[in-house]
Amino acid sequence: GGKGKKPDLAADIKIMEPLLETIAAVPWLPHGQGDDRVWYTVNEIIPKLAADGWNLQGPALERIWRGERDPSVLLEGVDAATGMMLVKIVQFSLSFDREIGPTSRTNFNPSKTSAYTTWRGDGPVQKVEDEE
């Protein structure tokens, strides 16, 4: 990540590919109905990567989740290491676009929806309010 970068960035990203594929899959995953993968990704995986120095908590990831695929738009103001990670997430997203179809959730933003706060509580998982 950004803090204490290891010399082999490509190897780091290769090791993290399963996590990056999960992050890319977020807009296609079901919400609620006992499926906590979106909650886990937003509340556990991304903050853990951020703690390791990867800057995935900015607007670029949310843009990818809403359908942006142009790296030149996404990489503006992002450090090189995070940029490599975002490019990999875009590659996985393009693969999902081809296999499943583009996400219809153009307003998708799990970290800012009104339902997000209920995901963090002890109550039942609420359905995210977005365009289905």
Short mmCIF file of C-alpha atoms in Angstrom, two decimals:
data_model
loop_
_atom_site.label_atom_id
_atom_site.label_comp_id
_atom_site.label_asym_id
_atom_site.label_seq_id
_atom_site.Cartn_x
_atom_site.Cartn_y
_atom_site.Cartn_z
CA GLY A 1 0.00 0.00 0.00
CA GLY A 2 0.95 3.64 0.32
CA LYS A 3 2.61 3.44 3.75
CA GLY A 4 5.70 1.25 3.79
CA LYS A 5 5.32 0.17 0.16
CA LYS A 6 6.93 -3.12 -0.72
CA PRO A 7 9.12 -3.01 -3.81
CA ASP A 8 7.00 -5.47 -5.80
CA LEU A 9 3.71 -3.65 -6.21
CA ALA A 10 2.52 -5.92 -9.04
CA ALA A 11 2.97 -8.98 -6.81
CA ASP A 12 1.03 -7.27 -3.98
CA ILE A 13 -1.87 -6.55 -6.32
CA LYS A 14 -1.76 -10.08 -7.78
CA ILE A 15 -2.07 -11.52 -4.26
CA MET A 16 -5.03 -9.23 -3.57
CA GLU A 17 -6.92 -10.06 -6.78
CA PRO A 18 -9.64 -12.10 -5.01
CA LEU A 19 -10.37 -9.13 -2.72
CA LEU A 20 -10.36 -6.72 -5.67
CA GLU A 21 -12.76 -8.97 -7.57
CA THR A 22 -15.08 -8.95 -4.54
CA ILE A 23 -14.89 -5.14 -4.37
CA ALA A 24 -15.69 -4.93 -8.09
CA ALA A 25 -18.68 -7.26 -7.63
CA VAL A 26 -20.39 -5.08 -5.00
CA PRO A 27 -23.01 -3.49 -7.33
CA TRP A 28 -24.10 -6.94 -8.55
CA LEU A 29 -24.39 -8.56 -5.11
CA PRO A 30 -27.83 -8.88 -3.51
CA HIS A 31 -28.49 -6.65 -0.50
CA GLY A 32 -30.33 -7.79 2.55
CA GLN A 33 -32.06 -11.17 2.57
CA GLY A 34 -29.32 -12.40 4.89
CA ASP A 35 -26.53 -11.66 2.37
CA ASP A 36 -23.88 -9.63 4.16
CA ARG A 37 -21.17 -9.56 1.46
CA VAL A 38 -21.76 -5.88 0.61
CA TRP A 39 -21.71 -4.92 4.29
CA TYR A 40 -18.52 -6.93 4.85
CA THR A 41 -16.81 -5.44 1.79
CA VAL A 42 -17.70 -1.84 2.68
CA ASN A 43 -17.14 -2.11 6.45
CA GLU A 44 -14.28 -4.61 6.71
CA ILE A 45 -12.32 -5.16 3.48
CA ILE A 46 -12.05 -1.56 2.24
CA PRO A 47 -11.19 -0.06 5.68
CA LYS A 48 -8.56 -2.80 6.19
CA LEU A 49 -6.99 -1.99 2.82
CA ALA A 50 -7.11 1.73 3.73
CA ALA A 51 -5.34 0.98 7.04
CA ASP A 52 -2.64 -0.77 4.98
CA GLY A 53 -2.19 2.43 2.94
CA TRP A 54 -4.39 1.76 -0.11
CA ASN A 55 -6.58 4.77 -0.81
CA LEU A 56 -9.83 3.11 -1.89
CA GLN A 57 -12.14 5.25 0.23
CA GLY A 58 -12.25 8.15 -2.23
CA PRO A 59 -14.78 8.87 -4.99
CA ALA A 60 -13.09 6.70 -7.66
CA LEU A 61 -14.38 3.41 -6.24
CA GLU A 62 -17.91 4.79 -5.93
CA ARG A 63 -17.70 5.92 -9.58
CA ILE A 64 -16.69 2.40 -10.64
CA TRP A 65 -19.63 0.97 -8.68
CA ARG A 66 -21.95 3.38 -10.53
CA GLY A 67 -20.61 2.28 -13.93
CA GLU A 68 -17.60 4.48 -14.75
CA ARG A 69 -14.94 2.48 -16.62
CA ASP A 70 -12.60 5.19 -18.01
CA PRO A 71 -9.25 5.02 -16.14
CA SER A 72 -8.36 8.60 -17.11
CA VAL A 73 -11.42 9.81 -15.18
CA LEU A 74 -10.88 7.46 -12.24
CA LEU A 75 -7.15 7.93 -11.69
CA GLU A 76 -7.13 11.72 -11.38
CA GLY A 77 -5.45 12.68 -8.09
CA VAL A 78 -4.79 9.06 -7.06
CA ASP A 79 -1.34 7.72 -6.10
CA ALA A 80 0.28 5.19 -8.45
CA ALA A 81 -0.22 2.18 -6.18
CA THR A 82 -3.91 2.87 -5.65
CA GLY A 83 -4.20 3.59 -9.37
CA MET A 84 -2.92 0.11 -10.21
CA MET A 85 -5.48 -1.34 -7.81
CA LEU A 86 -8.31 0.72 -9.34
CA VAL A 87 -7.33 -0.39 -12.86
CA LYS A 88 -7.57 -4.03 -11.70
CA ILE A 89 -11.02 -3.35 -10.15
CA VAL A 90 -12.11 -1.78 -13.48
CA GLN A 91 -10.89 -4.90 -15.32
CA PHE A 92 -13.00 -7.11 -13.04
CA SER A 93 -15.96 -4.74 -13.45
CA LEU A 94 -15.67 -4.92 -17.25
CA SER A 95 -15.63 -8.70 -16.97
CA PHE A 96 -18.84 -8.58 -14.87
CA ASP A 97 -20.34 -6.16 -17.43
CA ARG A 98 -19.71 -8.78 -20.13
CA GLU A 99 -20.78 -11.83 -18.11
CA ILE A 100 -23.78 -10.44 -16.19
CA GLY A 101 -24.60 -7.17 -17.91
CA PRO A 102 -23.80 -3.60 -16.83
CA THR A 103 -24.95 -2.64 -13.37
CA SER A 104 -28.25 -0.78 -13.41
CA ARG A 105 -27.42 0.89 -10.10
CA THR A 106 -26.33 4.28 -11.40
CA ASN A 107 -27.00 5.87 -7.99
CA PHE A 108 -25.30 3.03 -6.12
CA ASN A 109 -23.21 4.22 -3.20
CA PRO A 110 -23.31 1.82 -0.23
CA SER A 111 -21.18 4.06 1.96
CA LYS A 112 -23.60 6.98 1.79
CA THR A 113 -27.07 5.48 1.47
CA SER A 114 -29.56 5.96 4.27
CA ALA A 115 -29.55 2.19 4.76
CA TYR A 116 -25.79 2.14 5.37
CA THR A 117 -26.15 3.12 9.02
CA THR A 118 -28.56 0.24 9.62
CA TRP A 119 -26.00 -2.20 8.16
CA ARG A 120 -23.66 -1.35 11.00
CA GLY A 121 -26.17 -1.92 13.79
CA ASP A 122 -27.23 -5.15 15.42
CA GLY A 123 -30.67 -5.11 13.81
CA PRO A 124 -31.72 -6.84 10.60
CA VAL A 125 -29.94 -5.90 7.40
CA GLN A 126 -31.99 -3.33 5.53
CA LYS A 127 -32.40 -3.18 1.80
CA VAL A 128 -30.26 -0.49 0.20
CA GLU A 129 -32.27 2.24 -1.43
CA ASP A 130 -30.96 2.49 -4.94
CA GLU A 131 -32.14 2.06 -8.49
CA GLU A 132 -32.82 -1.59 -9.24
#
